[in-house]
Short mmCIF file of C-alpha atoms in Angstrom, two decimals:
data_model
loop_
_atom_site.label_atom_id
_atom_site.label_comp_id
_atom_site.label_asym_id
_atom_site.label_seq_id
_atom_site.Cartn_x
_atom_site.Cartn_y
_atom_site.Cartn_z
CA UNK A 1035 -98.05 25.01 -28.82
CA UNK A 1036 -98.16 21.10 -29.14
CA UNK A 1037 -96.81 19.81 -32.64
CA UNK A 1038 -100.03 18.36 -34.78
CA UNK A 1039 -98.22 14.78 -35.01
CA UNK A 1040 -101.65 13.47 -37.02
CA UNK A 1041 -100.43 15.84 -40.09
CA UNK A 1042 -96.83 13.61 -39.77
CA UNK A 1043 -98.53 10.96 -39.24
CA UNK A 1044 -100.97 11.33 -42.74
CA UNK A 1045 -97.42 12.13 -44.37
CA UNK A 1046 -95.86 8.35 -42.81
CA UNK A 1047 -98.78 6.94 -44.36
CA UNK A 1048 -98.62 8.26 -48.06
CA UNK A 1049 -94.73 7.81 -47.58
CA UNK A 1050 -95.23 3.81 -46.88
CA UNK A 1051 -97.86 3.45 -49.35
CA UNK A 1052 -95.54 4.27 -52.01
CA UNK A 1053 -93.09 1.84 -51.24
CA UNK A 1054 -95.79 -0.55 -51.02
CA UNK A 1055 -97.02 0.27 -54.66
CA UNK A 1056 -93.68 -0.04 -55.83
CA UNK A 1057 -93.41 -3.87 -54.29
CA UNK A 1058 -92.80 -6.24 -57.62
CA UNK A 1059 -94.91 -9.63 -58.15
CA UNK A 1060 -91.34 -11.36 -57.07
CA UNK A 1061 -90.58 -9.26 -53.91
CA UNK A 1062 -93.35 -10.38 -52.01
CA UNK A 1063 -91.77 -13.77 -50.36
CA UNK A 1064 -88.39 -11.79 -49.53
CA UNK A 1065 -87.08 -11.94 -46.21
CA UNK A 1066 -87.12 -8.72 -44.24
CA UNK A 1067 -84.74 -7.38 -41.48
CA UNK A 1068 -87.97 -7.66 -39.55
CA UNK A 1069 -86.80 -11.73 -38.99
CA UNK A 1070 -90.54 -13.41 -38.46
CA UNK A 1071 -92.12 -12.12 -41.47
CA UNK A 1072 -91.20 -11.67 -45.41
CA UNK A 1073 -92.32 -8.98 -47.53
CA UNK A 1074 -95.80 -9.70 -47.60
CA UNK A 1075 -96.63 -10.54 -43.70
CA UNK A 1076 -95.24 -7.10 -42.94
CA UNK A 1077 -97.43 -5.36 -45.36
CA UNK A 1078 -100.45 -7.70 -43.68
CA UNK A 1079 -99.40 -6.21 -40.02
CA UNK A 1080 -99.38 -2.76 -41.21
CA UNK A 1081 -102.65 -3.36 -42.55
CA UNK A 1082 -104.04 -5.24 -39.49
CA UNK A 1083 -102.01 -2.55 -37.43
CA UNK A 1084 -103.97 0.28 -38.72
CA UNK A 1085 -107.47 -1.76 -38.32
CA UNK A 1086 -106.58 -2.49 -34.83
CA UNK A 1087 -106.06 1.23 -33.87
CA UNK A 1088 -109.31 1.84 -35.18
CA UNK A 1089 -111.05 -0.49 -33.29
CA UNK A 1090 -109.41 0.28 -30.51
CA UNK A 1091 -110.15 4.07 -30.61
CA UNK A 1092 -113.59 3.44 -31.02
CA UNK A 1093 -113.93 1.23 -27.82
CA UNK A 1094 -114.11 -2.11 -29.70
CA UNK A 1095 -111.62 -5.37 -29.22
CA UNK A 1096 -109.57 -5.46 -32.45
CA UNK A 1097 -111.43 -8.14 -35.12
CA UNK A 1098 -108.15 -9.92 -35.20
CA UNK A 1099 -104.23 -9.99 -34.02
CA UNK A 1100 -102.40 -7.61 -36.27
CA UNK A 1101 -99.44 -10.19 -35.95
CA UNK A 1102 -100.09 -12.60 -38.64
CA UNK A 1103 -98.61 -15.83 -38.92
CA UNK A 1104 -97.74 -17.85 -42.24
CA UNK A 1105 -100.95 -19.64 -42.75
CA UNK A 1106 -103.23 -16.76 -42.28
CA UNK A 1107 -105.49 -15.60 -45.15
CA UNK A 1108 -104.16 -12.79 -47.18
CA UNK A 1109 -105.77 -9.63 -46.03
CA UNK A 1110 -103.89 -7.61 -48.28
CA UNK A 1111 -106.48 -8.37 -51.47
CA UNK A 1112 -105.83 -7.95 -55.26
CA UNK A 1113 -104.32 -4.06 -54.62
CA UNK A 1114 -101.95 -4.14 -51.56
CA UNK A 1115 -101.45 -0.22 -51.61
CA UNK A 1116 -105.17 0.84 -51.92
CA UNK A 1117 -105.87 -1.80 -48.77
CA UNK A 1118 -102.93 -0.20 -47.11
CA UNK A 1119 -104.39 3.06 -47.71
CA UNK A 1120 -107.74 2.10 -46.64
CA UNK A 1121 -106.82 1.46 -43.40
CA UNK A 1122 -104.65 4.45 -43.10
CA UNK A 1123 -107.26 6.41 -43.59
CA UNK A 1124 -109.92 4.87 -41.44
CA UNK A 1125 -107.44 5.69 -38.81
CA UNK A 1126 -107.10 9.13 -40.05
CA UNK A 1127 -110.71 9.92 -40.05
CA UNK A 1128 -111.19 8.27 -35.95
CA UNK A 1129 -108.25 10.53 -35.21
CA UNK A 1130 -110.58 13.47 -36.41
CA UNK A 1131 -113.27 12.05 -33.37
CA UNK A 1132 -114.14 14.59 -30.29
CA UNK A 1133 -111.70 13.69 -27.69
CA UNK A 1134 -110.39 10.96 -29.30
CA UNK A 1135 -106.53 11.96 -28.35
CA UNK A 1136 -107.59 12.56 -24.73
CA UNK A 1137 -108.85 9.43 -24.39
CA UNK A 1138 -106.53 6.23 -22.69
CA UNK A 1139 -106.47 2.88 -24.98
CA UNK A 1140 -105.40 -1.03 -24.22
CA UNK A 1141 -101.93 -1.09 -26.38
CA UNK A 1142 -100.51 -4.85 -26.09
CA UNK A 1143 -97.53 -3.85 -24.17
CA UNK A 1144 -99.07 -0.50 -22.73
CA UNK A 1145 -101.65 1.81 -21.77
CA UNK A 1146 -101.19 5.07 -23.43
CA UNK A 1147 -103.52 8.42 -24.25
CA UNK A 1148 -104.44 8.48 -28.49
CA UNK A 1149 -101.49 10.97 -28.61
CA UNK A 1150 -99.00 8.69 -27.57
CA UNK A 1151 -100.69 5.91 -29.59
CA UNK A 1152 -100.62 8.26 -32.74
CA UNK A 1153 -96.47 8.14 -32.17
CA UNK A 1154 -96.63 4.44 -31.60
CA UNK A 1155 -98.29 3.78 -34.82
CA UNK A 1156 -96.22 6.38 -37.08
CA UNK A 1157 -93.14 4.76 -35.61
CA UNK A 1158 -94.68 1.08 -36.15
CA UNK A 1159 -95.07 2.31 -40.10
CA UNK A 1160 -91.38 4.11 -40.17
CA UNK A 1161 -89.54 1.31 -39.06
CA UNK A 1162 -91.52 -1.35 -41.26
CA UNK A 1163 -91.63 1.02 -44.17
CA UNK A 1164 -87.84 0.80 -43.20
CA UNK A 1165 -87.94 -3.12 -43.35
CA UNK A 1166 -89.70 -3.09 -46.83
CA UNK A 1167 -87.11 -0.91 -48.28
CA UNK A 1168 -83.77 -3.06 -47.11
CA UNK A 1169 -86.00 -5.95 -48.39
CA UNK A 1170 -86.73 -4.48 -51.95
CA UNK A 1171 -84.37 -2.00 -52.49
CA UNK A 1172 -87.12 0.64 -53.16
CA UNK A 1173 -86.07 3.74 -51.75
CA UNK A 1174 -87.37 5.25 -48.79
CA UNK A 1175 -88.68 9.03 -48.60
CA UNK A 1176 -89.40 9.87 -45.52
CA UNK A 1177 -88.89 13.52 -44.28
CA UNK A 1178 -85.97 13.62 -41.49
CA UNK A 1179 -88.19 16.24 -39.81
CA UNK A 1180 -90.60 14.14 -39.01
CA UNK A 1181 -88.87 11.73 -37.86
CA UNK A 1182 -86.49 13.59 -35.73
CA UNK A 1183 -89.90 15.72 -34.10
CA UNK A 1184 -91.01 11.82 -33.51
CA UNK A 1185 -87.80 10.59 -31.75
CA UNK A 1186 -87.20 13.97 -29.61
CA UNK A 1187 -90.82 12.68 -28.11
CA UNK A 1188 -90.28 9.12 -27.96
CA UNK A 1189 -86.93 9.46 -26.38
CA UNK A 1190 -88.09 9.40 -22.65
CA UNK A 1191 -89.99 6.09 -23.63
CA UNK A 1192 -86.80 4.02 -25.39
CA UNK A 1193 -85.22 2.78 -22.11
CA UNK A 1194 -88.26 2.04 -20.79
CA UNK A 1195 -89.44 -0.32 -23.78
CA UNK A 1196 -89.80 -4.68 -23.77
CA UNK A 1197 -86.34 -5.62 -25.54
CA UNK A 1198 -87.83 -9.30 -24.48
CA UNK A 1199 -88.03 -9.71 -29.22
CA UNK A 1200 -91.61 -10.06 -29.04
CA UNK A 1201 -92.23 -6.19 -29.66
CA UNK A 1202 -88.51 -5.02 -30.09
CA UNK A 1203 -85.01 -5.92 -30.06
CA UNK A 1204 -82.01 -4.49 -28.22
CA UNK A 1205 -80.84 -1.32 -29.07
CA UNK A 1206 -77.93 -1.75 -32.26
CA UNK A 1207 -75.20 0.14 -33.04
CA UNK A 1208 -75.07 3.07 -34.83
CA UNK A 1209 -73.17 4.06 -37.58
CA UNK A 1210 -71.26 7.33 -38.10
CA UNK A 1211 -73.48 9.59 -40.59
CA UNK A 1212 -77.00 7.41 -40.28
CA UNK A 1213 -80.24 9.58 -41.63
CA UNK A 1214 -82.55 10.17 -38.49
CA UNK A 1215 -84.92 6.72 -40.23
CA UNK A 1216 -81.56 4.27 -39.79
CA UNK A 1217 -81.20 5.63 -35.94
CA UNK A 1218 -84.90 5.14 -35.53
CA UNK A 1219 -84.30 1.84 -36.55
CA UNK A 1220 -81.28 0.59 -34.53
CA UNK A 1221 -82.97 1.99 -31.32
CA UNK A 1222 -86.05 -0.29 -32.03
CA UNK A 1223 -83.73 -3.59 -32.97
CA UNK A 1224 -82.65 -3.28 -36.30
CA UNK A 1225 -79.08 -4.32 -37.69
CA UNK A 1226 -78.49 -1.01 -39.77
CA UNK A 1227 -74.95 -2.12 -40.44
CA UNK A 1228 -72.58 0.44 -42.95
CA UNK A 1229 -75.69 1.13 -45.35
CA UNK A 1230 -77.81 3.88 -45.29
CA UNK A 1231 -79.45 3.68 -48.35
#
């Protein structure tokens, strides 16, 4: 029987909203690993992320690009966390929809079926969850299970991503004892580097 991803995928969510609660007043301009964006613009294309999916899954072009740019207006409001978790859970509750992970959807670099989106957008939030926690120093708690179910599945896909830097970078090396959430993120482009914390 097929592993219910949208349970690891609820669990990603609560996971990244707690780092995001835990952002301080001066944390939000940091630089991330994540080189485009600081604290804050990642936060905003989680957010946007999350809206887009929706959209998406319910047949509907996405309101705007969830790749902000410095400039844009702050969608993130006077409570970063409870927008983050807004959005989560709109995408929770179109996951719920009749067919809705049979169903093929536009990606930007793809077309996929909702379960392969569903993995696209848990590892989107792992590996930026991962960028807000080298840029804070908030610790991460994410469950290795989940994310070693979630690269078994993506592994076919990894050679066959864009390493062009729009979407991801080339694969970096890996040190000796990374957790399963640093490998995650030298196979998408991140510098891990010695750290694992």
């Amino acid at each position: 029987m097929a592993h219910d991803f949208s349970m690891d995928l609820a669990a990603v969510f609560d996971r990244t909203a707690d780092i995001i609660s835990h952002i301080e007043p001066d944390e939000w301009d940091r630089p991330t690993p994540c080189s485009e964006w600081n604290v804050r613009e990642v936060v905003a294309h989680l957010v946007l992320g999350n809206r887009a999916y929706v959209s998406r899954m319910r047949g509907e072009p996405p309101e705007r690009s969830p790749f902000p740019r410095p400039g844009d207006d702050d969608v993130l409001g006077d409570d970063p966390a409870r927008t983050y978790r807004c959005s989560a859970a709109s995408l929770l509750d179109e996951i719920e929809a009749p067919d809705a992970m049979e169903r093929t959807y536009e990606l930007p670099f793809t077309t996929v079926t909702g379960e392969a989106a569903l993995r696209i957008r848990m590892t989107d939030n792992l590996v930026h969850g991962w960028d807000l926690s080298r840029a804070t120093g908030h610790p991460l708690h994410y469950s290795d299970d989940v994310i070693l179910r979630l690269a078994e599945d993506l592994a076919p896909m990894v050679g066959r991503l864009p390493r062009d830097g729009e979407y991801f970078g080339p694969i970096e090396e890996i040190p000796d004892g990374a957790r399963p959430i640093d490998v995650l993120a030298a196979l998408l482009g991140r510098k891990v580097g010695a750290e694992t914390g």
